[in-house]
Amino acid sequence: MILDGKKVRDELLANYKEKIKKENLNIKLAIILVGDNEASKIYIKNKERACAYVGIAVEKYLLAADTSESVLISLIEKLNNDTSVTGIILQSPVPGHIDFDKCSGLIDSKKDVDGFTKENIYNLYLGKETILPCTVKGIIKLIEYYNIPIAGSNVVIVGRGNIVGHPLSLALLNMDATVTVAHSKTKNLKEITTSADILIAATGVAHLIKKDMVKVGSVVIDVGVSRIDGHIFGDVDFDDVKDVALWITPNPGGVGPMTVAMIIDNLLMMKGWEDNG
Ligand code: NAP
C-alpha cells in the first residue's frame, strides 16, 4: 500500500487554508536565496505555491552570488526584528564564501522555519516542544496519518545527515521508537535493515535499498533524492521493494510534498506563539 504524500499534503493544506481564513491570520514568510542555484529556485517556487494557496504572504530576497556574509547577516537581523515577518528560511545551498550553519543559526529561533537553530535543536535533544525540521516533521506526520504505530517499533534510519537522519533519530526516540541509525561505515547493513518495522532511507544513494534488505510486511520510507543524467532517483528501488513492504512511499510523491506542507505547519505554530506573547 502507498503512503501517499501528495494526498496527505493536499488534505493538510486545505485544513491550514481554512484555519488561516477562519481565524483571519496574518502570516508572512521571508525566503532568502543567495546565488542562482536552479534546484533552489524550484524548491522556492513549490514553497511559494503552497503559501499562496493557504493565504500566507511570501517576501523573497534574491541576493547576488557575491553578496558578502556581513550583508546577509544584516538582512537576517533586520528580518528577525521585523514584527510583520512570522518565519524566515535561508535557502541552502549558499555560495562557498558563506557559512550556512553560522548564518542560519542567527535566525531568531522563534522564526526558524527549518528548525536548524541551536535552541530548536537543543529542545529536540531534550525532548521539549520545538520547531522540527520540515522533512523530519513531514515523515512523522505521514506515518501518523496512516495510523502506523511509532512507539515500540524498531525503526532503522539509513543516513545520519544533519537535515534528515540525525534529527529524525532524536524525534522518533522522543516518540518511544527503538531507533537504529546506519551510515556509510555501517557493517552488515542488510542485517540491520531487515530488522526494521519502519525503514527510512535518507542517503542520496540511488536505489541503495533492494528487496533483500527489507522485512516482509514492513514500512519503507524513501527520503533520498539523487540526480543522475537528468533523472531523479530515490534511495529505494521501488519496483523491487513494493511487493515485500506493506507500506511504501513513492518517490517522488512521498516525503517531498510533506516537507513543503510542514513549512506551513511550522509557520502556524510560530504564529500561535506570537499571538500568545
Ligand atoms: P547528507 O547530509 O549527505 O547525509 C547522507 C547520509 O547518508 C550520511 O550519513 C552518509 O553516511 C549516508 N550514506 C551515504 N552512503 C551510504 C551508504 N552506501 N550506505 C549507508 N549510508 C550511506 O544528506 P541529508 O541532507 O541528510 O539528505 C539525505 C537525502 O535526503 C538526500 O538525498 C537529500 O537530497 C534528501 N532530502 C530529501 C528531502 C525531501 O523533502 N524529499 C528533504 C531533505 C533531504 P556518513 O555519515 O557515514 O557519510
Short mmCIF file of C-alpha atoms and ligand atoms in Angstrom, two decimals:
data_model
loop_
_atom_site.label_atom_id
_atom_site.label_comp_id
_atom_site.label_asym_id
_atom_site.label_seq_id
_atom_site.Cartn_x
_atom_site.Cartn_y
_atom_site.Cartn_z
CA MET A 1 0.00 0.00 0.00
CA ILE A 2 1.11 3.50 -0.81
CA LEU A 3 1.97 6.21 1.71
CA ASP A 4 0.58 8.95 -0.49
CA GLY A 5 2.39 12.16 0.42
CA LYS A 6 0.61 14.20 -2.23
CA LYS A 7 -2.83 13.22 -0.97
CA VAL A 8 -1.92 13.90 2.66
CA ARG A 9 -0.29 17.22 1.71
CA ASP A 10 -3.41 18.32 -0.15
CA GLU A 11 -5.63 17.47 2.82
CA LEU A 12 -3.33 19.25 5.25
CA LEU A 13 -3.04 22.34 3.06
CA ALA A 14 -6.83 22.53 2.73
CA ASN A 15 -7.11 22.41 6.56
CA TYR A 16 -4.42 25.07 7.01
CA LYS A 17 -6.13 27.30 4.45
CA GLU A 18 -9.44 27.01 6.29
CA LYS A 19 -7.82 27.79 9.65
CA ILE A 20 -5.96 30.82 8.29
CA LYS A 21 -9.14 32.18 6.72
CA LYS A 22 -11.40 31.44 9.69
CA GLU A 23 -9.01 32.96 12.22
CA ASN A 24 -8.00 35.77 9.86
CA LEU A 25 -4.32 35.03 10.47
CA ASN A 26 -1.73 37.40 9.07
CA ILE A 27 1.35 35.31 8.33
CA LYS A 28 4.43 36.28 6.35
CA LEU A 29 7.34 34.07 5.29
CA ALA A 30 10.65 35.61 4.26
CA ILE A 31 12.82 33.45 1.97
CA ILE A 32 16.44 34.35 1.33
CA LEU A 33 18.30 32.90 -1.65
CA VAL A 34 21.94 33.74 -2.22
CA GLY A 35 23.08 32.99 -5.75
CA ASP A 36 21.41 31.26 -8.63
CA ASN A 37 21.04 27.57 -7.76
CA GLU A 38 18.49 26.11 -10.18
CA ALA A 39 17.23 23.38 -7.81
CA SER A 40 16.78 26.01 -5.07
CA LYS A 41 14.63 28.09 -7.40
CA ILE A 42 12.34 25.10 -7.96
CA TYR A 43 12.13 24.41 -4.21
CA ILE A 44 11.30 28.07 -3.58
CA LYS A 45 8.58 28.01 -6.25
CA ASN A 46 6.99 25.00 -4.51
CA LYS A 47 7.08 26.83 -1.18
CA GLU A 48 5.57 29.96 -2.73
CA ARG A 49 2.81 27.93 -4.36
CA ALA A 50 1.84 26.27 -1.08
CA CYS A 51 1.90 29.60 0.77
CA ALA A 52 -0.20 31.32 -1.90
CA TYR A 53 -2.76 28.50 -1.72
CA VAL A 54 -3.22 28.72 2.06
CA GLY A 55 -3.06 32.54 2.21
CA ILE A 56 0.44 33.18 3.55
CA ALA A 57 2.41 36.13 2.16
CA VAL A 58 5.93 35.44 0.88
CA GLU A 59 8.68 38.01 0.68
CA LYS A 60 11.66 36.85 -1.39
CA TYR A 61 15.16 38.22 -1.00
CA LEU A 62 17.21 37.17 -4.03
CA LEU A 63 20.79 38.13 -3.30
CA ALA A 64 23.63 38.06 -5.83
CA ALA A 65 26.08 35.15 -5.55
CA ASP A 66 28.88 37.51 -4.45
CA THR A 67 26.87 39.00 -1.57
CA SER A 68 29.09 39.18 1.50
CA GLU A 69 28.34 37.25 4.65
CA SER A 70 28.01 40.50 6.60
CA VAL A 71 25.31 41.80 4.23
CA LEU A 72 23.44 38.51 4.60
CA ILE A 73 23.73 38.70 8.40
CA SER A 74 22.40 42.28 8.39
CA LEU A 75 19.39 41.13 6.38
CA ILE A 76 18.73 38.24 8.79
CA GLU A 77 18.93 40.65 11.74
CA LYS A 78 16.56 43.06 10.02
CA LEU A 79 14.04 40.27 9.39
CA ASN A 80 14.44 38.99 12.98
CA ASN A 81 13.41 42.44 14.21
CA ASP A 82 10.57 42.91 11.73
CA THR A 83 7.38 42.10 13.62
CA SER A 84 5.46 41.64 10.36
CA VAL A 85 7.66 38.61 9.49
CA THR A 86 6.48 35.33 11.04
CA GLY A 87 9.17 32.99 9.72
CA ILE A 88 12.46 33.05 7.84
CA ILE A 89 14.08 30.50 5.52
CA LEU A 90 17.68 30.77 4.37
CA GLN A 91 17.65 28.50 1.33
CA SER A 92 20.57 26.07 1.09
CA PRO A 93 23.00 25.68 -0.52
CA VAL A 94 24.72 29.06 -0.24
CA PRO A 95 27.90 30.05 -2.11
CA GLY A 96 31.17 28.74 -0.64
CA HIS A 97 32.26 32.03 0.98
CA ILE A 98 29.18 31.97 3.23
CA ASP A 99 28.99 29.76 6.32
CA PHE A 100 25.46 28.32 6.10
CA ASP A 101 25.41 26.89 9.64
CA LYS A 102 26.57 30.18 11.15
CA CYS A 103 24.09 32.32 9.17
CA SER A 104 21.06 30.04 9.53
CA GLY A 105 21.93 29.80 13.22
CA LEU A 106 21.45 33.57 13.53
CA ILE A 107 17.79 33.35 12.61
CA ASP A 108 15.59 34.07 15.65
CA SER A 109 14.69 30.58 16.93
CA LYS A 110 11.00 31.60 17.05
CA LYS A 111 11.17 32.41 13.31
CA ASP A 112 13.31 29.40 12.40
CA VAL A 113 11.01 27.60 9.93
CA ASP A 114 13.62 24.92 9.13
CA GLY A 115 14.38 24.11 12.77
CA PHE A 116 18.15 24.49 12.31
CA THR A 117 18.98 26.94 15.13
CA LYS A 118 20.83 25.80 18.26
CA GLU A 119 17.87 26.46 20.53
CA ASN A 120 15.48 24.38 18.44
CA ILE A 121 17.98 21.52 18.08
CA TYR A 122 18.69 21.63 21.83
CA ASN A 123 14.96 21.45 22.58
CA LEU A 124 14.73 18.44 20.25
CA TYR A 125 17.63 16.85 22.12
CA LEU A 126 15.84 17.49 25.42
CA GLY A 127 12.53 16.17 24.05
CA LYS A 128 10.83 19.55 24.56
CA GLU A 129 8.38 21.23 22.20
CA THR A 130 10.35 22.62 19.29
CA ILE A 131 10.29 23.60 15.63
CA LEU A 132 11.16 20.32 13.91
CA PRO A 133 12.99 20.37 10.57
CA CYS A 134 10.26 20.20 7.90
CA THR A 135 11.33 16.87 6.36
CA VAL A 136 11.53 15.21 9.79
CA LYS A 137 8.08 16.51 10.74
CA GLY A 138 6.69 15.53 7.33
CA ILE A 139 7.88 11.91 7.71
CA ILE A 140 6.33 11.68 11.17
CA LYS A 141 3.01 13.20 10.01
CA LEU A 142 2.88 10.78 7.10
CA ILE A 143 3.42 7.76 9.38
CA GLU A 144 0.81 9.08 11.82
CA TYR A 145 -1.72 9.80 9.08
CA TYR A 146 -1.77 6.10 8.18
CA ASN A 147 -2.05 5.10 11.87
CA ILE A 148 1.24 3.23 11.78
CA PRO A 149 2.48 2.83 15.36
CA ILE A 150 5.77 4.53 16.20
CA ALA A 151 6.10 3.82 19.94
CA GLY A 152 7.81 0.47 20.45
CA SER A 153 8.54 -0.02 16.74
CA ASN A 154 12.01 -0.92 15.51
CA VAL A 155 12.95 1.99 13.28
CA VAL A 156 16.08 1.85 11.17
CA ILE A 157 17.23 5.12 9.63
CA VAL A 158 19.89 4.82 6.93
CA GLY A 159 21.73 8.14 6.87
CA ARG A 160 22.86 10.40 9.74
CA GLY A 161 22.83 13.76 7.92
CA ASN A 162 22.06 16.92 9.87
CA ILE A 163 18.95 17.73 7.83
CA VAL A 164 17.19 14.36 7.95
CA GLY A 165 18.74 11.27 9.58
CA HIS A 166 20.20 12.76 12.74
CA PRO A 167 17.28 14.97 13.85
CA LEU A 168 14.81 12.26 12.78
CA SER A 169 16.53 9.76 15.05
CA LEU A 170 16.05 12.11 18.03
CA ALA A 171 12.44 12.90 17.15
CA LEU A 172 11.50 9.22 16.83
CA LEU A 173 13.36 8.35 20.01
CA ASN A 174 11.31 11.05 21.74
CA MET A 175 8.24 9.21 20.43
CA ASP A 176 9.40 5.94 22.06
CA ALA A 177 10.57 4.16 18.92
CA THR A 178 13.61 1.88 19.19
CA VAL A 179 15.91 3.66 16.79
CA THR A 180 18.97 2.35 14.96
CA VAL A 181 20.94 4.73 12.75
CA ALA A 182 23.06 3.28 9.94
CA HIS A 183 25.53 5.17 7.75
CA SER A 184 28.29 4.69 5.21
CA LYS A 185 30.58 2.94 7.71
CA THR A 186 27.91 0.53 8.96
CA LYS A 187 28.84 -3.13 8.65
CA ASN A 188 26.25 -5.70 7.55
CA LEU A 189 23.71 -3.06 6.53
CA LYS A 190 21.32 -5.71 5.24
CA GLU A 191 21.23 -7.48 8.61
CA ILE A 192 20.24 -4.21 10.27
CA THR A 193 17.69 -3.02 7.71
CA THR A 194 15.86 -6.37 7.69
CA SER A 195 15.20 -5.93 11.43
CA ALA A 196 13.18 -2.75 10.78
CA ASP A 197 9.45 -2.43 11.27
CA ILE A 198 9.92 1.02 9.76
CA LEU A 199 12.88 1.55 7.42
CA ILE A 200 13.71 5.14 6.48
CA ALA A 201 16.35 5.74 3.82
CA ALA A 202 17.94 9.20 3.74
CA THR A 203 21.28 8.83 2.00
CA GLY A 204 21.09 10.23 -1.53
CA VAL A 205 22.46 6.91 -2.88
CA ALA A 206 20.28 5.90 -5.82
CA HIS A 207 18.40 2.62 -5.28
CA LEU A 208 20.52 1.61 -2.29
CA ILE A 209 17.61 -0.32 -0.76
CA LYS A 210 16.63 -3.54 -2.56
CA LYS A 211 14.04 -6.13 -1.57
CA ASP A 212 16.52 -8.42 0.20
CA MET A 213 17.18 -5.54 2.64
CA VAL A 214 13.54 -5.18 3.66
CA LYS A 215 11.50 -7.17 6.18
CA VAL A 216 8.29 -8.65 4.79
CA GLY A 217 5.30 -6.56 5.90
CA SER A 218 7.33 -3.55 6.99
CA VAL A 219 7.04 0.18 6.27
CA VAL A 220 9.56 1.70 3.86
CA ILE A 221 10.05 5.45 3.59
CA ASP A 222 12.27 6.88 0.87
CA VAL A 223 13.66 10.35 1.58
CA GLY A 224 16.61 10.37 -0.81
CA VAL A 225 16.83 12.44 -3.94
CA SER A 226 19.69 11.94 -6.39
CA ARG A 227 20.02 13.31 -9.88
CA ILE A 228 21.82 11.12 -12.42
CA ASP A 229 21.94 12.11 -16.11
CA GLY A 230 18.88 14.33 -15.72
CA HIS A 231 16.86 11.59 -13.98
CA ILE A 232 15.78 11.68 -10.35
CA PHE A 233 16.25 8.57 -8.21
CA GLY A 234 15.23 7.76 -4.68
CA ASP A 235 17.21 5.66 -2.21
CA VAL A 236 14.72 2.80 -2.55
CA ASP A 237 14.32 0.61 -5.62
CA PHE A 238 10.53 0.98 -5.54
CA ASP A 239 9.65 -1.68 -8.13
CA ASP A 240 11.88 -4.22 -6.43
CA VAL A 241 10.69 -3.47 -2.88
CA LYS A 242 6.97 -2.73 -3.35
CA ASP A 243 5.77 -6.34 -3.04
CA VAL A 244 7.77 -7.01 0.12
CA ALA A 245 6.82 -3.89 2.08
CA LEU A 246 3.32 -3.48 3.46
CA TRP A 247 3.55 0.30 3.20
CA ILE A 248 5.89 2.23 0.91
CA THR A 249 6.32 5.84 -0.19
CA PRO A 250 6.51 6.62 -3.87
CA ASN A 251 9.41 8.90 -4.75
CA PRO A 252 8.59 11.48 -5.99
CA GLY A 253 5.19 11.87 -4.32
CA GLY A 254 6.02 10.69 -0.80
CA VAL A 255 8.21 12.70 1.56
CA GLY A 256 8.82 15.72 -0.74
CA PRO A 257 5.23 17.04 -0.71
CA MET A 258 5.04 16.50 3.06
CA THR A 259 8.16 18.62 3.55
CA VAL A 260 6.51 21.58 1.83
CA ALA A 261 3.31 21.18 3.86
CA MET A 262 5.32 21.25 7.08
CA ILE A 263 6.63 24.72 6.27
CA ILE A 264 3.05 25.90 6.68
CA ASP A 265 2.61 23.75 9.79
CA ASN A 266 5.70 25.33 11.37
CA LEU A 267 4.57 28.85 10.42
CA LEU A 268 1.20 28.24 12.07
CA MET A 269 2.97 27.01 15.20
CA MET A 270 5.08 30.20 15.25
CA LYS A 271 2.05 32.39 14.68
CA GLY A 272 0.43 30.71 17.70
CA TRP A 273 3.48 31.55 19.84
CA GLU A 274 3.50 35.13 18.53
CA ASP A 275 -0.19 35.59 19.36
CA ASN A 276 0.28 34.11 22.82
CA GLY A 277 3.17 36.51 23.51
P1 NAP B 1 23.67 14.00 3.91
O1 NAP B 1 23.90 15.01 4.98
O2 NAP B 1 24.55 13.99 2.70
O3 NAP B 1 23.73 12.55 4.58
C1 NAP B 1 23.74 11.38 3.84
C2 NAP B 1 23.91 10.22 4.79
O4 NAP B 1 23.88 9.01 4.04
C3 NAP B 1 25.26 10.23 5.54
O5 NAP B 1 25.02 9.97 6.91
C4 NAP B 1 26.04 9.09 4.90
O6 NAP B 1 26.88 8.40 5.81
C5 NAP B 1 24.92 8.16 4.49
N1 NAP B 1 25.33 7.26 3.42
C6 NAP B 1 25.93 7.59 2.24
N2 NAP B 1 26.17 6.48 1.52
C7 NAP B 1 25.71 5.43 2.24
C8 NAP B 1 25.68 4.04 2.03
N3 NAP B 1 26.17 3.48 0.93
N4 NAP B 1 25.14 3.26 3.00
C9 NAP B 1 24.63 3.80 4.12
N5 NAP B 1 24.63 5.13 4.38
C10 NAP B 1 25.17 5.94 3.45
O7 NAP B 1 22.19 14.08 3.38
P2 NAP B 1 20.86 14.74 4.02
O8 NAP B 1 20.92 16.20 3.88
O9 NAP B 1 20.60 14.12 5.36
O10 NAP B 1 19.79 14.21 2.97
C11 NAP B 1 19.64 12.84 2.71
C12 NAP B 1 18.90 12.65 1.40
O11 NAP B 1 17.58 13.15 1.57
C13 NAP B 1 19.46 13.42 0.21
O12 NAP B 1 19.31 12.63 -0.95
C14 NAP B 1 18.60 14.64 0.13
O13 NAP B 1 18.53 15.16 -1.19
C15 NAP B 1 17.28 14.06 0.54
N6 NAP B 1 16.32 15.05 1.09
C16 NAP B 1 15.05 14.98 0.65
C17 NAP B 1 14.11 15.84 1.15
C18 NAP B 1 12.70 15.75 0.69
O14 NAP B 1 11.90 16.61 1.02
N7 NAP B 1 12.33 14.70 -0.05
C19 NAP B 1 14.48 16.81 2.08
C20 NAP B 1 15.79 16.84 2.55
C21 NAP B 1 16.70 15.95 2.03
P3 NAP B 1 28.17 9.11 6.50
O15 NAP B 1 27.59 9.99 7.56
O16 NAP B 1 28.93 7.97 7.04
O17 NAP B 1 28.86 9.88 5.42
#
